PDB file of C-alpha atoms in Angstrom:
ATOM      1  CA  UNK A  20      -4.262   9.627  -4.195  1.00 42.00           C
ATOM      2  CA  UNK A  21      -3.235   6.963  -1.991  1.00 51.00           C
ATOM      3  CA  UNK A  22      -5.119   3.652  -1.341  1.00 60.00           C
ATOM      4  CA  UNK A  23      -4.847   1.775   1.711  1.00 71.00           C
ATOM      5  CA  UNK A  24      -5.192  -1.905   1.257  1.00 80.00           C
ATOM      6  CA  UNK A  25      -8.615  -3.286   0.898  1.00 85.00           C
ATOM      7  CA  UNK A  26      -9.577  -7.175   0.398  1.00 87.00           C
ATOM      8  CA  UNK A  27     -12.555  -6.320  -2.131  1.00 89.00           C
ATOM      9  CA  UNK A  28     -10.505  -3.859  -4.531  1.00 90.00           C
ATOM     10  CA  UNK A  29      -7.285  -6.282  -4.312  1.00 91.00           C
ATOM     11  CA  UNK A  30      -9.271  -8.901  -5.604  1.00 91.00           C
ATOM     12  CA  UNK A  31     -11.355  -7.058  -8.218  1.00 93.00           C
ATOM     13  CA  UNK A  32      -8.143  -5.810  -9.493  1.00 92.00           C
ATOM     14  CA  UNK A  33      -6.605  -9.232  -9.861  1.00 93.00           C
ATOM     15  CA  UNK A  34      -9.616  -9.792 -11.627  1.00 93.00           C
ATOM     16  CA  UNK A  35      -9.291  -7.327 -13.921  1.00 93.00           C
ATOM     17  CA  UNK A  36      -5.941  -7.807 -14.866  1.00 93.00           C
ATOM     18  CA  UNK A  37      -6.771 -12.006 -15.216  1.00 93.00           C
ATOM     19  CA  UNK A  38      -9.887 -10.582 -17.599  1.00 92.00           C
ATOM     20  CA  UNK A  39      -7.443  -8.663 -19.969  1.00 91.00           C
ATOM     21  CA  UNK A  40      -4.575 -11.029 -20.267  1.00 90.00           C
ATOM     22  CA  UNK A  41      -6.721 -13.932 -20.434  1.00 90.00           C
ATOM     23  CA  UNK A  42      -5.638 -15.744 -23.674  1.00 90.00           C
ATOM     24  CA  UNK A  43      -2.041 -15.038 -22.909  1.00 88.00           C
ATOM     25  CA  UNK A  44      -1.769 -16.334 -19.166  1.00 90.00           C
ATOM     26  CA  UNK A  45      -4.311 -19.113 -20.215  1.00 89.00           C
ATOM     27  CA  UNK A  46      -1.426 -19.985 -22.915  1.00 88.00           C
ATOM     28  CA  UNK A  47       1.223 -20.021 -20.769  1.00 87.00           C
ATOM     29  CA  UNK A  48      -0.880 -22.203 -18.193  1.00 85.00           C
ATOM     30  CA  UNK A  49      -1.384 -24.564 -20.326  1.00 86.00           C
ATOM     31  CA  UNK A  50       1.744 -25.308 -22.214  1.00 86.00           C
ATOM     32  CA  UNK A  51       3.320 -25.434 -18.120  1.00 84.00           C
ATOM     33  CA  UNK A  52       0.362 -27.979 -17.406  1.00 83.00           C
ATOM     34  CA  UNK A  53       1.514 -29.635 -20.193  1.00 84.00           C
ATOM     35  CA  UNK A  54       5.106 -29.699 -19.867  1.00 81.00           C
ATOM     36  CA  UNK A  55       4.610 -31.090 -16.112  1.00 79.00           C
ATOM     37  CA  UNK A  56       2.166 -33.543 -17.292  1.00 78.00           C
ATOM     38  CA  UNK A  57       4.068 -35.367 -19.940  1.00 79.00           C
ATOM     39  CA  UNK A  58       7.496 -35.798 -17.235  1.00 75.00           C
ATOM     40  CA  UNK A  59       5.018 -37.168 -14.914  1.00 73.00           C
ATOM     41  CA  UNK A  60       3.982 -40.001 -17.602  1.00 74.00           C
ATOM     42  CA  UNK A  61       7.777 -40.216 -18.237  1.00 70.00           C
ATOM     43  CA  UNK A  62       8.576 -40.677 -14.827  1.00 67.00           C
ATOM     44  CA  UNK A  63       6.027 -43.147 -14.213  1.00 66.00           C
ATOM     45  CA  UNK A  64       6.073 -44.775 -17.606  1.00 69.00           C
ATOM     46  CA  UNK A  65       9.113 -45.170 -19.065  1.00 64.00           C
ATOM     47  CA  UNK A  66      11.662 -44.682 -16.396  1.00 60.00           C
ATOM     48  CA  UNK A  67      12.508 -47.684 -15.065  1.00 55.00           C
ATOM     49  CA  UNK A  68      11.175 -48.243 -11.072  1.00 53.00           C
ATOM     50  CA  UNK A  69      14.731 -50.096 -10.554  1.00 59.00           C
ATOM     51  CA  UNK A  70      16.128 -47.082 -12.231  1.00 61.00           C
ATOM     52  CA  UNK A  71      17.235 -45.167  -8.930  1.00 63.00           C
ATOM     53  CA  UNK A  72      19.396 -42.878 -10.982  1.00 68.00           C
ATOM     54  CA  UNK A  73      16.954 -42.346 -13.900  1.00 65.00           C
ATOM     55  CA  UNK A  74      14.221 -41.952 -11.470  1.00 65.00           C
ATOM     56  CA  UNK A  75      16.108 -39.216  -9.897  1.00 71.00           C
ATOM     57  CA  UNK A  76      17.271 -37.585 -12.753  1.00 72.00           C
ATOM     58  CA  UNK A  77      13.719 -37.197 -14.010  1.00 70.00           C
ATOM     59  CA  UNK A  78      12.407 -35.891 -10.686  1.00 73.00           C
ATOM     60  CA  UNK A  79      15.103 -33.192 -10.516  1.00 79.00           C
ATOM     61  CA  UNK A  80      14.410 -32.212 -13.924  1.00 79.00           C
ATOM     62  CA  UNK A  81      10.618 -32.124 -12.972  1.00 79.00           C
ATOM     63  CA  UNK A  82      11.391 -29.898  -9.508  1.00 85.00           C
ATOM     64  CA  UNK A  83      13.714 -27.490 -11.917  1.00 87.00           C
ATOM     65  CA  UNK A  84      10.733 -26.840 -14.446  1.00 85.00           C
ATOM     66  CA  UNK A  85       8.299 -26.696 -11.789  1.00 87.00           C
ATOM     67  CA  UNK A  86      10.035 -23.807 -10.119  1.00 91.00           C
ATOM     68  CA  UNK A  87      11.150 -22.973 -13.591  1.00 91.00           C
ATOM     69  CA  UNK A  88       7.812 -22.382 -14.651  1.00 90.00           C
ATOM     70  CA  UNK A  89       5.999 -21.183 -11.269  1.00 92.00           C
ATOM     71  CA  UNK A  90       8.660 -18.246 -11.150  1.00 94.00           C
ATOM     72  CA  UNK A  91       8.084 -17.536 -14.805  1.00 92.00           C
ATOM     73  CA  UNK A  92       4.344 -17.074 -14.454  1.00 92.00           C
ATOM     74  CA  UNK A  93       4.870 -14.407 -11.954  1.00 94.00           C
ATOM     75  CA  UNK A  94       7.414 -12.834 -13.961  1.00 92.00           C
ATOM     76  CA  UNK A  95       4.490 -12.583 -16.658  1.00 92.00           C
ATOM     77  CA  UNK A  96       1.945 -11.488 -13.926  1.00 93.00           C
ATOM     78  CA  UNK A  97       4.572  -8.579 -13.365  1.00 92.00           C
ATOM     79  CA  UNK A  98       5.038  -7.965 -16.848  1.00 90.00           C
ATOM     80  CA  UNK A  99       1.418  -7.700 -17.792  1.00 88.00           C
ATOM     81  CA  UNK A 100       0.607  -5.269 -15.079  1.00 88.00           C
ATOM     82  CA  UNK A 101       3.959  -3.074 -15.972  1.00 84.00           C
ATOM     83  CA  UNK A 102       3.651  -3.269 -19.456  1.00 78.00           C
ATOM     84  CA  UNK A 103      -0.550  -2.487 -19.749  1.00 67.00           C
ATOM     85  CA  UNK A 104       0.353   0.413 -22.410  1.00 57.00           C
ATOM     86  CA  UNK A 105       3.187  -1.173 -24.491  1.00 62.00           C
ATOM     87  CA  UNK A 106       4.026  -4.680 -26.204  1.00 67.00           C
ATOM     88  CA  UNK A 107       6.736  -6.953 -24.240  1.00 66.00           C
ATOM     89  CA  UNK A 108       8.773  -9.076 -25.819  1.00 70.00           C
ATOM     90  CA  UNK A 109       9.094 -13.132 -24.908  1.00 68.00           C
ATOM     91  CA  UNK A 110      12.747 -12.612 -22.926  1.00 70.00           C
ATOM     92  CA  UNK A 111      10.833 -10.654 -20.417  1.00 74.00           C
ATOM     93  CA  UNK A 112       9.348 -13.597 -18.931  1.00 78.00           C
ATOM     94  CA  UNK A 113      11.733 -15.734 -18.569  1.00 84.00           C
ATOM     95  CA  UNK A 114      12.930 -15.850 -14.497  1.00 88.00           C
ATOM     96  CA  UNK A 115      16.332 -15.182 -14.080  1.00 89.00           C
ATOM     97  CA  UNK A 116      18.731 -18.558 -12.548  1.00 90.00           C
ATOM     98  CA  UNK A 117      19.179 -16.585  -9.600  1.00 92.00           C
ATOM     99  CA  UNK A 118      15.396 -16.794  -8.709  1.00 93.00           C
ATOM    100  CA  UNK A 119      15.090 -20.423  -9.600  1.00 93.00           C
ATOM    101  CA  UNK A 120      17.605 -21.448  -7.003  1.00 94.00           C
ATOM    102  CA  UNK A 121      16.472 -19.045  -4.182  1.00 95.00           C
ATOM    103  CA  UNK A 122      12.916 -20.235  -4.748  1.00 95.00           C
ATOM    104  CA  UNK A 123      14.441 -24.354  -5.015  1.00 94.00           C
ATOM    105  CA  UNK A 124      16.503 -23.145  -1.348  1.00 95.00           C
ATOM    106  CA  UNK A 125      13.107 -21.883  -0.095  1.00 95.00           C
ATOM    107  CA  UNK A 126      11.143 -24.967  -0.654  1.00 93.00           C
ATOM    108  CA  UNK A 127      13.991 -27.642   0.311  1.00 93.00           C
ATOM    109  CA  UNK A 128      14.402 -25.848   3.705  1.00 94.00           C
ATOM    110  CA  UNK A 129      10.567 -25.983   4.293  1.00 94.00           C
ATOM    111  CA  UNK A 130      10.685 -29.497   3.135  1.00 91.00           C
ATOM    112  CA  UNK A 131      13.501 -30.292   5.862  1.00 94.00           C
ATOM    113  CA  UNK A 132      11.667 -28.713   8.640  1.00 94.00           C
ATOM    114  CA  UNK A 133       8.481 -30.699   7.827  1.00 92.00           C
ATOM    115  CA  UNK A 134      10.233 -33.662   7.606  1.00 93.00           C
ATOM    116  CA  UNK A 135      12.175 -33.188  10.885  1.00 94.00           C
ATOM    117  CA  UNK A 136       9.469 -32.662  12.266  1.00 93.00           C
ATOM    118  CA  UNK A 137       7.545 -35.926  11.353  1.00 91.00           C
ATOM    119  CA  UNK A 138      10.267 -38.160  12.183  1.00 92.00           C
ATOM    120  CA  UNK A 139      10.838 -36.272  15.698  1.00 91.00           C
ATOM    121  CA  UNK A 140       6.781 -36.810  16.261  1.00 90.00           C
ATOM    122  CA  UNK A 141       7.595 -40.765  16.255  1.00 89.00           C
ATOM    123  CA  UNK A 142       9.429 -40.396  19.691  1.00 91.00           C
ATOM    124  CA  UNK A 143       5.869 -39.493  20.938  1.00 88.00           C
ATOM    125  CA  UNK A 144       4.162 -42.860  19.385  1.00 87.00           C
ATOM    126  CA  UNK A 145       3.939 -44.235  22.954  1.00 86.00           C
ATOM    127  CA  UNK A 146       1.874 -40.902  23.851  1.00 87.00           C
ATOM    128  CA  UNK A 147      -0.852 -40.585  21.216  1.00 86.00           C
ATOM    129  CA  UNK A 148      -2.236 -37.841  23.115  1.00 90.00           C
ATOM    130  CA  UNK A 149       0.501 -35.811  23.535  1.00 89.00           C
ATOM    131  CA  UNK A 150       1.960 -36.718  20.296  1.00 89.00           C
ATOM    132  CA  UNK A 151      -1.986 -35.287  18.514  1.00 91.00           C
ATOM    133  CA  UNK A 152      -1.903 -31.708  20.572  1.00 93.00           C
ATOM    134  CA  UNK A 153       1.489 -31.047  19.743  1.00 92.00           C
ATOM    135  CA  UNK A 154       0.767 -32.082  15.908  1.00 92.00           C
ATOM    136  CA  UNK A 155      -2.414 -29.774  16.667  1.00 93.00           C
ATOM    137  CA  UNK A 156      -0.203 -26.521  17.917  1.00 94.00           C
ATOM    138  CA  UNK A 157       2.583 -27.499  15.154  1.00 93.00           C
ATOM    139  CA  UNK A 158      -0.451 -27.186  12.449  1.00 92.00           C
ATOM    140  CA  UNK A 159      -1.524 -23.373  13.699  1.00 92.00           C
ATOM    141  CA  UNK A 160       1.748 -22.260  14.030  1.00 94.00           C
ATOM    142  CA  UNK A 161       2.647 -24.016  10.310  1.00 93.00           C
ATOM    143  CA  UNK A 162      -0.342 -22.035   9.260  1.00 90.00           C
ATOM    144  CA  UNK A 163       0.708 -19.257  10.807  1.00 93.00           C
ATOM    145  CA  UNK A 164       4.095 -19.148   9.348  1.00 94.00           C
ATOM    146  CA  UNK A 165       2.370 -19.298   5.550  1.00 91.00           C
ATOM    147  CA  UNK A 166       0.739 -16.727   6.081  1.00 92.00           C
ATOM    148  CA  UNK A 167       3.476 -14.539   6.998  1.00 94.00           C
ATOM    149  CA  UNK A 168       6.122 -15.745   4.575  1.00 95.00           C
ATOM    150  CA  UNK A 169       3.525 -16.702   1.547  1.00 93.00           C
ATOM    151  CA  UNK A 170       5.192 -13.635  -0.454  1.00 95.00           C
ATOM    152  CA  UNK A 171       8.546 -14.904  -0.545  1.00 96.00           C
ATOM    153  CA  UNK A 172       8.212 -16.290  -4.204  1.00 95.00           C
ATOM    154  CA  UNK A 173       6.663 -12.057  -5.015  1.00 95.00           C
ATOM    155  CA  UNK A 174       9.927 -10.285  -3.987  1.00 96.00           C
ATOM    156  CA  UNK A 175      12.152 -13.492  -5.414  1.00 96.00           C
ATOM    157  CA  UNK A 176      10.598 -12.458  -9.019  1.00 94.00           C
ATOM    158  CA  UNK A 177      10.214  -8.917  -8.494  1.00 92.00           C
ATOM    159  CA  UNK A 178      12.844  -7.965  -6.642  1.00 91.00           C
ATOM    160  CA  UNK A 179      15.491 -11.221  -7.844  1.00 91.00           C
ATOM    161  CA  UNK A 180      16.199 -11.363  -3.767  1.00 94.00           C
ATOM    162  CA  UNK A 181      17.834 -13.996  -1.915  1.00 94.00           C
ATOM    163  CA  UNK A 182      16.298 -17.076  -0.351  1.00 93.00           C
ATOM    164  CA  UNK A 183      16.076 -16.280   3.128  1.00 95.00           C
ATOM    165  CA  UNK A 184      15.979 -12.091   2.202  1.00 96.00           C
ATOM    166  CA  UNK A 185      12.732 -12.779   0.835  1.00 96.00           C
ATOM    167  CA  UNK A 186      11.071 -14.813   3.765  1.00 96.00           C
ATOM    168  CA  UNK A 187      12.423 -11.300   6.004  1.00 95.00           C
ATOM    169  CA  UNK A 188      11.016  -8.948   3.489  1.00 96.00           C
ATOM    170  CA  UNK A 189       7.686 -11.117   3.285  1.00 96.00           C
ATOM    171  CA  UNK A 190       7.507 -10.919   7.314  1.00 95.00           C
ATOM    172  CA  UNK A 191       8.132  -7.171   7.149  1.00 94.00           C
ATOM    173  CA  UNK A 192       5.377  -6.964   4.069  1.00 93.00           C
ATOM    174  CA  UNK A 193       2.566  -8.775   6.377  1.00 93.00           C
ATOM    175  CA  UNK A 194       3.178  -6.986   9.770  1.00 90.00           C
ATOM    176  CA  UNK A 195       0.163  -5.095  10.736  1.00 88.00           C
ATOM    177  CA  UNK A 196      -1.824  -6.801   8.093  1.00 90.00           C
ATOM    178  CA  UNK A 197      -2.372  -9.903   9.603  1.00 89.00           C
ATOM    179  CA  UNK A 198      -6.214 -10.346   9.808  1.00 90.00           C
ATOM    180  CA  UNK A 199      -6.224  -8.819   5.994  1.00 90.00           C
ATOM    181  CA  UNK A 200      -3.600 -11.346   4.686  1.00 91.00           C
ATOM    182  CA  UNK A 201      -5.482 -14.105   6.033  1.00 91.00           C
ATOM    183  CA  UNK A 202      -8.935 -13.056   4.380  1.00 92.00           C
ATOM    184  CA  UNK A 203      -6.864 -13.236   1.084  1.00 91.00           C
ATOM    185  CA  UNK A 204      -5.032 -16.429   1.933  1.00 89.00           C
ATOM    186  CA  UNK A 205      -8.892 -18.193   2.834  1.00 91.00           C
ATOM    187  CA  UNK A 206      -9.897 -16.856  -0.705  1.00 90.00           C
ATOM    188  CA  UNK A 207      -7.019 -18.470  -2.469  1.00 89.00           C
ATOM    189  CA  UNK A 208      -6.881 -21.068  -0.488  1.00 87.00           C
ATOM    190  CA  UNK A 209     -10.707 -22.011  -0.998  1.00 87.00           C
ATOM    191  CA  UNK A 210     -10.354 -21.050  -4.899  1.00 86.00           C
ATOM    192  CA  UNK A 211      -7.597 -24.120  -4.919  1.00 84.00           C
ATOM    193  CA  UNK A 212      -9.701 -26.145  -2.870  1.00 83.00           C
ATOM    194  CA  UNK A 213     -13.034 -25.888  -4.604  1.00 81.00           C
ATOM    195  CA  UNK A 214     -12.279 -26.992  -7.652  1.00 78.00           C
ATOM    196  CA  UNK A 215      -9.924 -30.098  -6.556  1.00 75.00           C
ATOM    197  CA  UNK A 216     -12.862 -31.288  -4.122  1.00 78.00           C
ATOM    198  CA  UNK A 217     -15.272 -31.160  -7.188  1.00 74.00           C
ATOM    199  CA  UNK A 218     -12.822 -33.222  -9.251  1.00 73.00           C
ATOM    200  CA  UNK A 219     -13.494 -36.193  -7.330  1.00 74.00           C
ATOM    201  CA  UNK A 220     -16.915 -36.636  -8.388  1.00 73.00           C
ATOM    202  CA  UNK A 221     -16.748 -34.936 -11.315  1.00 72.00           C
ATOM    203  CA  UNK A 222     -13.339 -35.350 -13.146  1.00 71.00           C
ATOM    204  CA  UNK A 223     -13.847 -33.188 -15.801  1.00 68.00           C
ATOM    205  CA  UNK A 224     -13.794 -29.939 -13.321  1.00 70.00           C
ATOM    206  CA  UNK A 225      -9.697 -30.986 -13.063  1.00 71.00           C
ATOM    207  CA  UNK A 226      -9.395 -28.782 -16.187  1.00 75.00           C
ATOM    208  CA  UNK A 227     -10.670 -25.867 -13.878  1.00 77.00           C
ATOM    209  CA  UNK A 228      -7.460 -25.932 -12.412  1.00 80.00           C
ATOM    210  CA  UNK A 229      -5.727 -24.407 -15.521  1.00 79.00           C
ATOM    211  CA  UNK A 230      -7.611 -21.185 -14.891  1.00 85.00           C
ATOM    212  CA  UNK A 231      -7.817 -21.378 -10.743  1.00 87.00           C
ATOM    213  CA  UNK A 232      -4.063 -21.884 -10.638  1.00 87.00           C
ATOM    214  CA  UNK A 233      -3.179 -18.499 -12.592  1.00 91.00           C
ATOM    215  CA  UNK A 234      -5.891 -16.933 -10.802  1.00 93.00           C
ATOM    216  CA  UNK A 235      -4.879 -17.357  -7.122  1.00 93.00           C
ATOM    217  CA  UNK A 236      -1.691 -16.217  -8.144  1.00 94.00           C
ATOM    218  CA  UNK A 237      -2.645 -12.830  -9.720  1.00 95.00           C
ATOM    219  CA  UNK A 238      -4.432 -12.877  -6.386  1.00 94.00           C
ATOM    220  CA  UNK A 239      -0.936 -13.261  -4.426  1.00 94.00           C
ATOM    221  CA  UNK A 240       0.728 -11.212  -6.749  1.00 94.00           C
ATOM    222  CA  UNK A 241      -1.657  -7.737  -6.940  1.00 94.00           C
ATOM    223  CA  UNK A 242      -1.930  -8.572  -2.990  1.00 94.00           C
ATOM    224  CA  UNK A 243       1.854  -7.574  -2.609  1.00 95.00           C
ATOM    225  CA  UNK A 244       1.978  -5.201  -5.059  1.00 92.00           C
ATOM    226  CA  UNK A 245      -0.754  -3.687  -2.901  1.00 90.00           C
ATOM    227  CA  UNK A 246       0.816  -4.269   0.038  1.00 91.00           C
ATOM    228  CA  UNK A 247       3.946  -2.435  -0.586  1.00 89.00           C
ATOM    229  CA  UNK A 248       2.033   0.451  -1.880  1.00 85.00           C
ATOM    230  CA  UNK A 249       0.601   0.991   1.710  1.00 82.00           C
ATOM    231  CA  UNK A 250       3.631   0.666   2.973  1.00 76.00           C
ATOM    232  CA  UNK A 251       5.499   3.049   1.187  1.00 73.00           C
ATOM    233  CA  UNK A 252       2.207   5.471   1.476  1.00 65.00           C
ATOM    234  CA  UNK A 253       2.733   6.016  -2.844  1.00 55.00           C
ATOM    235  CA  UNK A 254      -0.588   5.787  -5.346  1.00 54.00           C
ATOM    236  CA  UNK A 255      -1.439   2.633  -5.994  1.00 55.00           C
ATOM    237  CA  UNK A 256      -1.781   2.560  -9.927  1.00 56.00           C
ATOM    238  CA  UNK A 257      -2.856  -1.727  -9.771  1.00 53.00           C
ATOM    239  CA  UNK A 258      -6.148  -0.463  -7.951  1.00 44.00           C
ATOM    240  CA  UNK A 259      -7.127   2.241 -10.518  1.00 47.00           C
ATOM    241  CA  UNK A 260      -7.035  -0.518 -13.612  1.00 44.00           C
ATOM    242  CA  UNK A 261     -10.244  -1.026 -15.598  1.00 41.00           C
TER     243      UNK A 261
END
C-alpha cells in the first residue's frame, strides 16, 4: 500500500537500517575519520606554513577525499538498503568521478555566495544596525535555502545528476513538504549539535561523532527515498523494513 511521508516512521526506519548495517557503516566511518584525520596532521605538521604550494596541494587533496568519501558513504547507504537480500561487492560503493565534481561545483558555488556576501556586508560597517538586520534576514533566508536544497548530495549519488540539476530536483523533492523537512532537518541538525556541544567539556564524547555522522545521514538519505515515494504515489518498501 502506499505510505505518505511521516517524520516518526522516516526516522525509525533510518534506524533500522543504521541497526543492521552497523559494523559495516561503523567501518567505513571510521577508516574516512581516519583518512581525514591523518591529512589534517600532515597539513598542519609537516607541510611547510611557507609552503603556499604544498599547503595547497594538501588541502585540495583533503577537499577531493572529503567529497570523495561523503559521496561514497551515501553510495553505501543506497547499497545497503537495495541490496538487504543479497551480498554486494566493494566496487559498488565507490562514487562515480562524475558525482565527486558535481558535489565539489555544489559546495564551491555555496562557498562563493557566502563569501560575497561577507565582503559586500563591510560596505555597511558604518551602519551596524543596518548592516545586523540584513545579516539577520540573510541568516533565515540561508536557512531557508538548506532546507530546500539539503538533498542535492541524495540525487548526485543516486541519480549521478548534475550540479545545479540536483539543487532543481531537491527544490521540486521539498515542495509541499516544507514544515515536514524542517522537523527532520531540527533532528539532524540537533543530533550533530549535541554531541559537538558535549565535547567541550567532555572530550571523550568527540568519538560520538563517528556514529552521529553516519546516522544523520541515513536520516537524509531514507528522508528522500521517502520523499520520492510520496511523490510518485508507489509503496514505499524503506518504511516496511524490520
Amino acid at each position: 500500500m502506499y505510505h505518505p511521508f511521516s517524520v516518526a516512521e522516516t526516522t525509525r526506519a533510518a534506524w533500522v537500517i543504521f541497526k543492521k548495517n552497523f559494523v559495516t557503516i561503523i567501518v567505513y566511518s571510521f577508516i574516512s575519520f581516519l583518512l581525514l584525520s591523518v591529512l589534517g596532521v600532515v597539513t598542519e605538521y609537516i607541510i611547510s606554513a611557507d609552503s603556499f604550494a604544498g599547503a595547497m596541494a594538501v588541502s585540495f587533496i583533503m577537499i577531493f577525499v572529503q567529497a570523495y568519501t561523503t559521496l561514497g558513504l551515501y553510495k553505501l547507504i543506497f547499497t545497503v538498503i537495495d541490496s538487504e537480500y543479497y551480498e554486494f561487492e566493494f566496487n559498488q560503493v565507490l562514487p562515480a568521478f562524475k558525482s565527486i565534481v558535481s558535489y565539489l561545483i555544489v559546495v564551491f558555488f555555496i562557498a562563493f555566495i557566502v563569501t560575497t556576501f561577507h565582503f559586500a556586508m563591510e560596505w555597511f560597517n558604518a551602519y551596524p544596525n543596518l548592516q545586523t538586520l540584513l545579516e539577520d534576514i540573510a541568516a533565515g533566508f540561508a536557512l531557508y535555502i538548506a532546507l530546500r536544497i539539503m538533498f542535492f548530495i541524495t540525487f548526485v549519488v543516486d541519480d549521478q545528476s548534475g550540479a545545479f540539476e540536483s539543487l532543481k530536483q531537491s527544490i521540486d523533492l521539498t515542495r509541499g513538504y516544507f514544515f515536514k523537512v524542517l522537523t527532520m532537518l531540527i533532528i539532524i541538525l540537533v543530533l550533530i549539535a549535541l554531541p559537538a556541544t558535549l565535547s567541550r567539556y567532555y572530550p571523550v564524547i568527540s568519538i560520538a561523532i563517528i556514529f552521529t555522522y553516519p546516522f544523520v545521514n541515513i536520516i537524509l538519505a531514507v528522508t528522500y527515498r521517502k520523499l520520492v515515494y510520496s511523490h510518485q504515489d508507489i509503496d514505499d518498501d524503506i518504511a516496511e523494513t524490520n
